[in-house]
């Protein structure tokens, strides 16, 4: 039983219950769970170490409160902000579609990027960021859109005078507006009711996600968030200093990692024959809209993406996305040449050949160790999948004759006709070694040049040729790996 388990780590932390309110909790980490217990007097806001005048619950001190010119009320304005390396934009936001409110600037921190523009005010509604419309955005979507921007940020704003009055009183201890919501990822709400505040909160470590990258601008580097495998429960915590925050982060990560073998066995029992090589939380980065945390499961054949940990055979069989490894390649790991995405140094990119064309996906991880692990396993997985599958076939036509193209890792290329599923007559056979060049038109035609009397062979695949093109690349790469020419 969890209650009888010896604690691996205990200590005092602070739990965020609203945007501006924290409570002190006793955190206890066992082999299976993280428990935060408010104990007595938890309904009172935690009082951190003394901070300079103007600091609110440990946030950056000296909130800016510039007077607002009457002439800007209800007038659209465009403001350019140059983000700083520390502190980001230097604002806090409230509101969102789910609260029937616009995205509103609730705080501007003195001396940081937004304050330096001298053109933004508490009470400004953010209508768009770098052209991305926020007028119908949820709070989380707005947070992600603002986080994902590059160094230069263009904000379209409109000052709403009626809103600014609410923010002036929100700094009082425990004050909470109806539309406030602490930073959180979609499908989770982390605000607690007064009754919930007094109850212990338990997060099972099994496939939980612990992150410091999902947090809001954290100038003191002492926030971290722990989210359950179901994405239904989470705790947003603050340590007294960066060292303690990192210590808790490492301990929770290690505890979750120790449970990975158990999770793999559970998944295998749901779907016998499936070999899970690796699994973990990664974040998909997109050019429009919010980031998307996904549970990535790497098998011997596929990279499967799920919104949460599959708890049944049915959910395991229904990933939101499946990338066959044999038709997928790693195109970058670490900084992209011109990636505008946040944390590009901890990202990797995949390209997949599909019947609809080439798909590109970029994923972010939380640490260099995770990046190295995923990079290695994905490259290795592609080679192993090629060796495991050995051959693929697809319908095509050559010189006006309907036939089948076969690509075999050892035997090379063949064109043949079939009768009742049996290969009847071979029209062409060529080993990989004879292939001089391959190309395609991106629509339905593929061209293979074996340098023989036939010259270039033109094949009509009846659909986008990218899948077979990527598979040919995987076979070739695996053959090179056999020769020991790849590290």
PDB file of N, CA and C in Angstrom, residues 215-310:
ATOM      1  N   UNK A 215       6.094  26.190 -17.590  1.00  0.00           N
ATOM      2  CA  UNK A 215       5.789  27.212 -16.602  1.00  0.00           C
ATOM      3  C   UNK A 215       5.807  28.601 -17.212  1.00  0.00           C
ATOM      4  N   UNK A 216       5.160  29.583 -16.553  1.00  0.00           N
ATOM      5  CA  UNK A 216       5.166  30.959 -17.046  1.00  0.00           C
ATOM      6  C   UNK A 216       6.555  31.557 -16.874  1.00  0.00           C
ATOM      7  N   UNK A 217       6.785  32.771 -17.381  1.00  0.00           N
ATOM      8  CA  UNK A 217       8.105  33.384 -17.207  1.00  0.00           C
ATOM      9  C   UNK A 217       8.541  33.289 -15.742  1.00  0.00           C
ATOM     10  N   UNK A 218       9.612  32.552 -15.499  1.00  0.00           N
ATOM     11  CA  UNK A 218      10.046  32.226 -14.149  1.00  0.00           C
ATOM     12  C   UNK A 218      11.435  32.818 -13.947  1.00  0.00           C
ATOM     13  N   UNK A 219      11.482  34.092 -13.588  1.00  0.00           N
ATOM     14  CA  UNK A 219      12.766  34.782 -13.483  1.00  0.00           C
ATOM     15  C   UNK A 219      13.617  34.219 -12.354  1.00  0.00           C
ATOM     16  N   UNK A 220      12.973  33.548 -11.381  1.00  0.00           N
ATOM     17  CA  UNK A 220      13.732  33.001 -10.254  1.00  0.00           C
ATOM     18  C   UNK A 220      14.039  31.523 -10.426  1.00  0.00           C
ATOM     19  N   UNK A 221      13.521  30.893 -11.490  1.00  0.00           N
ATOM     20  CA  UNK A 221      13.838  29.505 -11.832  1.00  0.00           C
ATOM     21  C   UNK A 221      13.547  28.547 -10.680  1.00  0.00           C
ATOM     22  N   UNK A 222      12.355  28.658 -10.111  1.00  0.00           N
ATOM     23  CA  UNK A 222      12.014  27.762  -9.012  1.00  0.00           C
ATOM     24  C   UNK A 222      10.608  27.156  -9.120  1.00  0.00           C
ATOM     25  N   UNK A 223      10.000  27.201 -10.291  1.00  0.00           N
ATOM     26  CA  UNK A 223       8.700  26.577 -10.518  1.00  0.00           C
ATOM     27  C   UNK A 223       8.869  25.194 -11.149  1.00  0.00           C
ATOM     28  N   UNK A 224       7.928  24.294 -10.891  1.00  0.00           N
ATOM     29  CA  UNK A 224       7.806  23.072 -11.678  1.00  0.00           C
ATOM     30  C   UNK A 224       6.372  22.559 -11.571  1.00  0.00           C
ATOM     31  N   UNK A 225       5.974  21.783 -12.547  1.00  0.00           N
ATOM     32  CA  UNK A 225       4.602  21.279 -12.616  1.00  0.00           C
ATOM     33  C   UNK A 225       4.630  19.774 -12.790  1.00  0.00           C
ATOM     34  N   UNK A 226       3.732  19.078 -12.089  1.00  0.00           N
ATOM     35  CA  UNK A 226       3.622  17.625 -12.192  1.00  0.00           C
ATOM     36  C   UNK A 226       2.200  17.293 -12.627  1.00  0.00           C
ATOM     37  N   UNK A 227       2.082  16.552 -13.726  1.00  0.00           N
ATOM     38  CA  UNK A 227       0.778  16.235 -14.313  1.00  0.00           C
ATOM     39  C   UNK A 227       0.612  14.723 -14.368  1.00  0.00           C
ATOM     40  N   UNK A 228      -0.554  14.244 -13.978  1.00  0.00           N
ATOM     41  CA  UNK A 228      -0.797  12.797 -13.960  1.00  0.00           C
ATOM     42  C   UNK A 228      -0.857  12.236 -15.375  1.00  0.00           C
ATOM     43  N   UNK A 229      -0.715  10.922 -15.495  1.00  0.00           N
ATOM     44  CA  UNK A 229      -0.707  10.263 -16.803  1.00  0.00           C
ATOM     45  C   UNK A 229      -2.033  10.411 -17.531  1.00  0.00           C
ATOM     46  N   UNK A 230      -3.117  10.634 -16.788  1.00  0.00           N
ATOM     47  CA  UNK A 230      -4.436  10.811 -17.406  1.00  0.00           C
ATOM     48  C   UNK A 230      -4.666  12.250 -17.859  1.00  0.00           C
ATOM     49  N   UNK A 231      -3.766  13.167 -17.475  1.00  0.00           N
ATOM     50  CA  UNK A 231      -3.871  14.611 -17.739  1.00  0.00           C
ATOM     51  C   UNK A 231      -5.024  15.254 -16.978  1.00  0.00           C
ATOM     52  N   UNK A 232      -5.596  14.550 -16.001  1.00  0.00           N
ATOM     53  CA  UNK A 232      -6.757  15.078 -15.277  1.00  0.00           C
ATOM     54  C   UNK A 232      -6.370  15.759 -13.965  1.00  0.00           C
ATOM     55  N   UNK A 233      -5.189  15.473 -13.458  1.00  0.00           N
ATOM     56  CA  UNK A 233      -4.766  16.049 -12.191  1.00  0.00           C
ATOM     57  C   UNK A 233      -3.363  16.616 -12.324  1.00  0.00           C
ATOM     58  N   UNK A 234      -3.126  17.714 -11.638  1.00  0.00           N
ATOM     59  CA  UNK A 234      -1.795  18.313 -11.687  1.00  0.00           C
ATOM     60  C   UNK A 234      -1.572  19.163 -10.447  1.00  0.00           C
ATOM     61  N   UNK A 235      -0.297  19.414 -10.171  1.00  0.00           N
ATOM     62  CA  UNK A 235       0.074  20.350  -9.110  1.00  0.00           C
ATOM     63  C   UNK A 235       1.145  21.270  -9.668  1.00  0.00           C
ATOM     64  N   UNK A 236       0.991  22.547  -9.406  1.00  0.00           N
ATOM     65  CA  UNK A 236       1.933  23.563  -9.864  1.00  0.00           C
ATOM     66  C   UNK A 236       2.654  24.059  -8.618  1.00  0.00           C
ATOM     67  N   UNK A 237       3.967  23.796  -8.529  1.00  0.00           N
ATOM     68  CA  UNK A 237       4.692  23.982  -7.284  1.00  0.00           C
ATOM     69  C   UNK A 237       5.837  24.977  -7.420  1.00  0.00           C
ATOM     70  N   UNK A 238       6.224  25.535  -6.268  1.00  0.00           N
ATOM     71  CA  UNK A 238       7.338  26.479  -6.216  1.00  0.00           C
ATOM     72  C   UNK A 238       8.232  26.119  -5.041  1.00  0.00           C
ATOM     73  N   UNK A 239       9.536  26.048  -5.311  1.00  0.00           N
ATOM     74  CA  UNK A 239      10.505  25.764  -4.259  1.00  0.00           C
ATOM     75  C   UNK A 239      11.112  27.071  -3.752  1.00  0.00           C
ATOM     76  N   UNK A 240      11.889  26.970  -2.680  1.00  0.00           N
ATOM     77  CA  UNK A 240      12.440  28.208  -2.097  1.00  0.00           C
ATOM     78  C   UNK A 240      13.595  28.762  -2.932  1.00  0.00           C
ATOM     79  N   UNK A 241      14.250  27.885  -3.737  1.00  0.00           N
ATOM     80  CA  UNK A 241      15.356  28.365  -4.558  1.00  0.00           C
ATOM     81  C   UNK A 241      15.531  27.413  -5.741  1.00  0.00           C
ATOM     82  N   UNK A 242      16.316  27.804  -6.754  1.00  0.00           N
ATOM     83  CA  UNK A 242      16.488  26.967  -7.955  1.00  0.00           C
ATOM     84  C   UNK A 242      17.053  25.585  -7.653  1.00  0.00           C
ATOM     85  N   UNK A 243      17.966  25.487  -6.712  1.00  0.00           N
ATOM     86  CA  UNK A 243      18.575  24.192  -6.394  1.00  0.00           C
ATOM     87  C   UNK A 243      17.534  23.209  -5.862  1.00  0.00           C
ATOM     88  N   UNK A 244      16.650  23.695  -4.996  1.00  0.00           N
ATOM     89  CA  UNK A 244      15.611  22.820  -4.458  1.00  0.00           C
ATOM     90  C   UNK A 244      14.625  22.415  -5.558  1.00  0.00           C
ATOM     91  N   UNK A 245      14.271  23.364  -6.419  1.00  0.00           N
ATOM     92  CA  UNK A 245      13.353  23.040  -7.520  1.00  0.00           C
ATOM     93  C   UNK A 245      13.951  21.957  -8.412  1.00  0.00           C
ATOM     94  N   UNK A 246      15.238  22.090  -8.737  1.00  0.00           N
ATOM     95  CA  UNK A 246      15.889  21.097  -9.595  1.00  0.00           C
ATOM     96  C   UNK A 246      15.992  19.747  -8.889  1.00  0.00           C
ATOM     97  N   UNK A 247      16.233  19.773  -7.586  1.00  0.00           N
ATOM     98  CA  UNK A 247      16.326  18.534  -6.809  1.00  0.00           C
ATOM     99  C   UNK A 247      15.006  17.769  -6.834  1.00  0.00           C
ATOM    100  N   UNK A 248      13.889  18.488  -6.647  1.00  0.00           N
ATOM    101  CA  UNK A 248      12.584  17.839  -6.710  1.00  0.00           C
ATOM    102  C   UNK A 248      12.285  17.346  -8.126  1.00  0.00           C
ATOM    103  N   UNK A 249      12.593  18.164  -9.105  1.00  0.00           N
ATOM    104  CA  UNK A 249      12.389  17.774 -10.509  1.00  0.00           C
ATOM    105  C   UNK A 249      13.134  16.477 -10.811  1.00  0.00           C
ATOM    106  N   UNK A 250      14.411  16.415 -10.423  1.00  0.00           N
ATOM    107  CA  UNK A 250      15.217  15.221 -10.689  1.00  0.00           C
ATOM    108  C   UNK A 250      14.675  13.998  -9.965  1.00  0.00           C
ATOM    109  N   UNK A 251      14.250  14.190  -8.713  1.00  0.00           N
ATOM    110  CA  UNK A 251      13.756  13.062  -7.924  1.00  0.00           C
ATOM    111  C   UNK A 251      12.453  12.498  -8.500  1.00  0.00           C
ATOM    112  N   UNK A 252      11.558  13.378  -8.921  1.00  0.00           N
ATOM    113  CA  UNK A 252      10.287  12.919  -9.496  1.00  0.00           C
ATOM    114  C   UNK A 252      10.536  12.240 -10.838  1.00  0.00           C
ATOM    115  N   UNK A 253      11.428  12.818 -11.654  1.00  0.00           N
ATOM    116  CA  UNK A 253      11.791  12.194 -12.933  1.00  0.00           C
ATOM    117  C   UNK A 253      12.356  10.799 -12.710  1.00  0.00           C
ATOM    118  N   UNK A 254      13.245  10.663 -11.723  1.00  0.00           N
ATOM    119  CA  UNK A 254      13.859   9.368 -11.443  1.00  0.00           C
ATOM    120  C   UNK A 254      12.819   8.359 -10.967  1.00  0.00           C
ATOM    121  N   UNK A 255      11.894   8.828 -10.125  1.00  0.00           N
ATOM    122  CA  UNK A 255      10.837   7.933  -9.651  1.00  0.00           C
ATOM    123  C   UNK A 255       9.956   7.430 -10.784  1.00  0.00           C
ATOM    124  N   UNK A 256       9.595   8.340 -11.708  1.00  0.00           N
ATOM    125  CA  UNK A 256       8.780   7.952 -12.865  1.00  0.00           C
ATOM    126  C   UNK A 256       9.555   6.990 -13.765  1.00  0.00           C
ATOM    127  N   UNK A 257      10.859   7.256 -13.943  1.00  0.00           N
ATOM    128  CA  UNK A 257      11.686   6.393 -14.796  1.00  0.00           C
ATOM    129  C   UNK A 257      11.786   4.979 -14.221  1.00  0.00           C
ATOM    130  N   UNK A 258      11.838   4.855 -12.905  1.00  0.00           N
ATOM    131  CA  UNK A 258      11.913   3.536 -12.276  1.00  0.00           C
ATOM    132  C   UNK A 258      10.673   2.695 -12.534  1.00  0.00           C
ATOM    133  N   UNK A 259       9.559   3.363 -12.841  1.00  0.00           N
ATOM    134  CA  UNK A 259       8.294   2.645 -13.083  1.00  0.00           C
ATOM    135  C   UNK A 259       8.089   2.301 -14.561  1.00  0.00           C
ATOM    136  N   UNK A 260       9.004   2.745 -15.436  1.00  0.00           N
ATOM    137  CA  UNK A 260       8.838   2.492 -16.880  1.00  0.00           C
ATOM    138  C   UNK A 260       8.750   1.002 -17.221  1.00  0.00           C
ATOM    139  N   UNK A 261       9.602   0.131 -16.645  1.00  0.00           N
ATOM    140  CA  UNK A 261       9.472  -1.299 -16.976  1.00  0.00           C
ATOM    141  C   UNK A 261       8.079  -1.853 -16.678  1.00  0.00           C
ATOM    142  N   UNK A 262       7.482  -1.395 -15.568  1.00  0.00           N
ATOM    143  CA  UNK A 262       6.125  -1.854 -15.224  1.00  0.00           C
ATOM    144  C   UNK A 262       5.123  -1.397 -16.276  1.00  0.00           C
ATOM    145  N   UNK A 263       5.262  -0.141 -16.727  1.00  0.00           N
ATOM    146  CA  UNK A 263       4.339   0.388 -17.739  1.00  0.00           C
ATOM    147  C   UNK A 263       4.486  -0.396 -19.048  1.00  0.00           C
ATOM    148  N   UNK A 264       5.720  -0.688 -19.441  1.00  0.00           N
ATOM    149  CA  UNK A 264       5.941  -1.449 -20.677  1.00  0.00           C
ATOM    150  C   UNK A 264       5.284  -2.818 -20.609  1.00  0.00           C
ATOM    151  N   UNK A 265       5.397  -3.479 -19.452  1.00  0.00           N
ATOM    152  CA  UNK A 265       4.777  -4.803 -19.285  1.00  0.00           C
ATOM    153  C   UNK A 265       3.255  -4.707 -19.359  1.00  0.00           C
ATOM    154  N   UNK A 266       2.705  -3.652 -18.765  1.00  0.00           N
ATOM    155  CA  UNK A 266       1.239  -3.471 -18.801  1.00  0.00           C
ATOM    156  C   UNK A 266       0.764  -3.267 -20.235  1.00  0.00           C
ATOM    157  N   UNK A 267       1.491  -2.464 -21.012  1.00  0.00           N
ATOM    158  CA  UNK A 267       1.108  -2.234 -22.405  1.00  0.00           C
ATOM    159  C   UNK A 267       1.247  -3.512 -23.224  1.00  0.00           C
ATOM    160  N   UNK A 268       2.287  -4.284 -22.950  1.00  0.00           N
ATOM    161  CA  UNK A 268       2.504  -5.544 -23.670  1.00  0.00           C
ATOM    162  C   UNK A 268       1.392  -6.536 -23.378  1.00  0.00           C
ATOM    163  N   UNK A 269       0.915  -6.543 -22.123  1.00  0.00           N
ATOM    164  CA  UNK A 269      -0.169  -7.470 -21.766  1.00  0.00           C
ATOM    165  C   UNK A 269      -1.481  -7.078 -22.445  1.00  0.00           C
ATOM    166  N   UNK A 270      -1.658  -5.787 -22.711  1.00  0.00           N
ATOM    167  CA  UNK A 270      -2.868  -5.330 -23.417  1.00  0.00           C
ATOM    168  C   UNK A 270      -2.826  -5.741 -24.880  1.00  0.00           C
ATOM    169  N   UNK A 271      -1.648  -5.742 -25.456  1.00  0.00           N
ATOM    170  CA  UNK A 271      -1.511  -6.034 -26.883  1.00  0.00           C
ATOM    171  C   UNK A 271      -0.284  -6.929 -27.084  1.00  0.00           C
ATOM    172  N   UNK A 272      -0.428  -8.239 -26.813  1.00  0.00           N
ATOM    173  CA  UNK A 272       0.698  -9.166 -26.962  1.00  0.00           C
ATOM    174  C   UNK A 272       1.297  -9.085 -28.370  1.00  0.00           C
ATOM    175  N   UNK A 273       2.605  -9.153 -28.440  1.00  0.00           N
ATOM    176  CA  UNK A 273       3.272  -9.056 -29.735  1.00  0.00           C
ATOM    177  C   UNK A 273       3.821  -7.671 -29.992  1.00  0.00           C
ATOM    178  N   UNK A 274       3.317  -6.679 -29.236  1.00  0.00           N
ATOM    179  CA  UNK A 274       3.830  -5.315 -29.383  1.00  0.00           C
ATOM    180  C   UNK A 274       5.031  -5.133 -28.462  1.00  0.00           C
ATOM    181  N   UNK A 275       6.141  -4.761 -29.031  1.00  0.00           N
ATOM    182  CA  UNK A 275       7.352  -4.542 -28.243  1.00  0.00           C
ATOM    183  C   UNK A 275       7.576  -3.040 -28.090  1.00  0.00           C
ATOM    184  N   UNK A 276       7.414  -2.558 -26.861  1.00  0.00           N
ATOM    185  CA  UNK A 276       7.602  -1.141 -26.581  1.00  0.00           C
ATOM    186  C   UNK A 276       9.076  -0.887 -26.291  1.00  0.00           C
ATOM    187  N   UNK A 277       9.722  -0.113 -27.159  1.00  0.00           N
ATOM    188  CA  UNK A 277      11.135   0.201 -26.988  1.00  0.00           C
ATOM    189  C   UNK A 277      11.347   1.349 -26.003  1.00  0.00           C
ATOM    190  N   UNK A 278      10.464   2.331 -26.070  1.00  0.00           N
ATOM    191  CA  UNK A 278      10.617   3.506 -25.216  1.00  0.00           C
ATOM    192  C   UNK A 278       9.298   4.259 -25.190  1.00  0.00           C
ATOM    193  N   UNK A 279       9.058   5.020 -24.130  1.00  0.00           N
ATOM    194  CA  UNK A 279       7.895   5.902 -24.084  1.00  0.00           C
ATOM    195  C   UNK A 279       8.186   7.065 -23.147  1.00  0.00           C
ATOM    196  N   UNK A 280       7.521   8.177 -23.426  1.00  0.00           N
ATOM    197  CA  UNK A 280       7.719   9.366 -22.609  1.00  0.00           C
ATOM    198  C   UNK A 280       6.925  10.535 -23.153  1.00  0.00           C
ATOM    199  N   UNK A 281       6.848  11.593 -22.343  1.00  0.00           N
ATOM    200  CA  UNK A 281       6.107  12.793 -22.737  1.00  0.00           C
ATOM    201  C   UNK A 281       7.001  13.705 -23.577  1.00  0.00           C
ATOM    202  N   UNK A 282       6.483  14.119 -24.728  1.00  0.00           N
ATOM    203  CA  UNK A 282       7.147  15.106 -25.563  1.00  0.00           C
ATOM    204  C   UNK A 282       6.100  16.154 -25.937  1.00  0.00           C
ATOM    205  N   UNK A 283       6.542  17.290 -26.401  1.00  0.00           N
ATOM    206  CA  UNK A 283       5.607  18.376 -26.732  1.00  0.00           C
ATOM    207  C   UNK A 283       5.709  18.692 -28.214  1.00  0.00           C
ATOM    208  N   UNK A 284       4.579  18.557 -28.926  1.00  0.00           N
ATOM    209  CA  UNK A 284       4.578  18.876 -30.354  1.00  0.00           C
ATOM    210  C   UNK A 284       4.459  20.377 -30.531  1.00  0.00           C
ATOM    211  N   UNK A 285       5.366  20.955 -31.310  1.00  0.00           N
ATOM    212  CA  UNK A 285       5.343  22.384 -31.577  1.00  0.00           C
ATOM    213  C   UNK A 285       4.745  22.632 -32.957  1.00  0.00           C
ATOM    214  N   UNK A 286       3.816  23.560 -33.016  1.00  0.00           N
ATOM    215  CA  UNK A 286       3.124  23.856 -34.271  1.00  0.00           C
ATOM    216  C   UNK A 286       3.279  25.338 -34.596  1.00  0.00           C
ATOM    217  N   UNK A 287       3.130  25.666 -35.880  1.00  0.00           N
ATOM    218  CA  UNK A 287       3.311  27.055 -36.301  1.00  0.00           C
ATOM    219  C   UNK A 287       2.133  27.926 -35.894  1.00  0.00           C
ATOM    220  N   UNK A 288       0.945  27.351 -35.774  1.00  0.00           N
ATOM    221  CA  UNK A 288      -0.242  28.090 -35.351  1.00  0.00           C
ATOM    222  C   UNK A 288      -0.917  27.337 -34.214  1.00  0.00           C
ATOM    223  N   UNK A 289      -1.364  28.051 -33.200  1.00  0.00           N
ATOM    224  CA  UNK A 289      -2.075  27.423 -32.103  1.00  0.00           C
ATOM    225  C   UNK A 289      -1.128  26.995 -30.993  1.00  0.00           C
ATOM    226  N   UNK A 290      -1.708  26.408 -29.931  1.00  0.00           N
ATOM    227  CA  UNK A 290      -0.903  26.059 -28.748  1.00  0.00           C
ATOM    228  C   UNK A 290      -0.073  24.804 -28.958  1.00  0.00           C
ATOM    229  N   UNK A 291       0.979  24.672 -28.151  1.00  0.00           N
ATOM    230  CA  UNK A 291       1.741  23.432 -28.129  1.00  0.00           C
ATOM    231  C   UNK A 291       0.866  22.296 -27.621  1.00  0.00           C
ATOM    232  N   UNK A 292       1.294  21.064 -27.950  1.00  0.00           N
ATOM    233  CA  UNK A 292       0.469  19.910 -27.605  1.00  0.00           C
ATOM    234  C   UNK A 292       1.327  18.847 -26.917  1.00  0.00           C
ATOM    235  N   UNK A 293       1.203  18.680 -25.574  1.00  0.00           N
ATOM    236  CA  UNK A 293       1.914  17.579 -24.925  1.00  0.00           C
ATOM    237  C   UNK A 293       1.311  16.247 -25.378  1.00  0.00           C
ATOM    238  N   UNK A 294       2.156  15.305 -25.763  1.00  0.00           N
ATOM    239  CA  UNK A 294       1.684  13.992 -26.199  1.00  0.00           C
ATOM    240  C   UNK A 294       2.540  12.921 -25.552  1.00  0.00           C
ATOM    241  N   UNK A 295       1.926  11.768 -25.298  1.00  0.00           N
ATOM    242  CA  UNK A 295       2.680  10.610 -24.819  1.00  0.00           C
ATOM    243  C   UNK A 295       3.148   9.836 -26.044  1.00  0.00           C
ATOM    244  N   UNK A 296       4.448   9.766 -26.242  1.00  0.00           N
ATOM    245  CA  UNK A 296       5.025   9.073 -27.399  1.00  0.00           C
ATOM    246  C   UNK A 296       5.418   7.660 -26.997  1.00  0.00           C
ATOM    247  N   UNK A 297       4.938   6.693 -27.760  1.00  0.00           N
ATOM    248  CA  UNK A 297       5.263   5.278 -27.521  1.00  0.00           C
ATOM    249  C   UNK A 297       5.996   4.765 -28.753  1.00  0.00           C
ATOM    250  N   UNK A 298       7.237   4.363 -28.563  1.00  0.00           N
ATOM    251  CA  UNK A 298       8.053   3.861 -29.660  1.00  0.00           C
ATOM    252  C   UNK A 298       8.044   2.346 -29.633  1.00  0.00           C
ATOM    253  N   UNK A 299       7.478   1.714 -30.680  1.00  0.00           N
ATOM    254  CA  UNK A 299       7.478   0.257 -30.790  1.00  0.00           C
ATOM    255  C   UNK A 299       8.538  -0.164 -31.799  1.00  0.00           C
ATOM    256  N   UNK A 300       8.572  -1.459 -32.116  1.00  0.00           N
ATOM    257  CA  UNK A 300       9.560  -1.935 -33.078  1.00  0.00           C
ATOM    258  C   UNK A 300       9.215  -1.527 -34.506  1.00  0.00           C
ATOM    259  N   UNK A 301       7.984  -0.993 -34.721  1.00  0.00           N
ATOM    260  CA  UNK A 301       7.583  -0.618 -36.067  1.00  0.00           C
ATOM    261  C   UNK A 301       7.094   0.827 -36.195  1.00  0.00           C
ATOM    262  N   UNK A 302       6.566   1.404 -35.110  1.00  0.00           N
ATOM    263  CA  UNK A 302       5.877   2.694 -35.211  1.00  0.00           C
ATOM    264  C   UNK A 302       6.241   3.631 -34.071  1.00  0.00           C
ATOM    265  N   UNK A 303       6.035   4.926 -34.317  1.00  0.00           N
ATOM    266  CA  UNK A 303       6.006   5.937 -33.271  1.00  0.00           C
ATOM    267  C   UNK A 303       4.543   6.312 -33.096  1.00  0.00           C
ATOM    268  N   UNK A 304       3.964   5.996 -31.944  1.00  0.00           N
ATOM    269  CA  UNK A 304       2.543   6.211 -31.677  1.00  0.00           C
ATOM    270  C   UNK A 304       2.388   7.369 -30.693  1.00  0.00           C
ATOM    271  N   UNK A 305       1.430   8.246 -30.957  1.00  0.00           N
ATOM    272  CA  UNK A 305       1.197   9.414 -30.105  1.00  0.00           C
ATOM    273  C   UNK A 305      -0.184   9.336 -29.474  1.00  0.00           C
ATOM    274  N   UNK A 306      -0.245   9.569 -28.160  1.00  0.00           N
ATOM    275  CA  UNK A 306      -1.503   9.490 -27.407  1.00  0.00           C
ATOM    276  C   UNK A 306      -1.676  10.769 -26.573  1.00  0.00           C
ATOM    277  N   UNK A 307      -2.926  11.157 -26.308  1.00  0.00           N
ATOM    278  CA  UNK A 307      -3.160  12.325 -25.450  1.00  0.00           C
ATOM    279  C   UNK A 307      -2.914  12.023 -23.977  1.00  0.00           C
ATOM    280  N   UNK A 308      -2.998  10.737 -23.602  1.00  0.00           N
ATOM    281  CA  UNK A 308      -2.774  10.310 -22.221  1.00  0.00           C
ATOM    282  C   UNK A 308      -2.356   8.844 -22.244  1.00  0.00           C
ATOM    283  N   UNK A 309      -1.996   8.299 -21.097  1.00  0.00           N
ATOM    284  CA  UNK A 309      -1.553   6.906 -21.035  1.00  0.00           C
ATOM    285  C   UNK A 309      -2.712   5.965 -21.348  1.00  0.00           C
ATOM    286  N   UNK A 310      -2.588   5.102 -22.364  1.00  0.00           N
ATOM    287  CA  UNK A 310      -3.666   4.153 -22.676  1.00  0.00           C
ATOM    288  C   UNK A 310      -3.901   3.208 -21.503  1.00  0.00           C
TER     289      UNK A 310
END
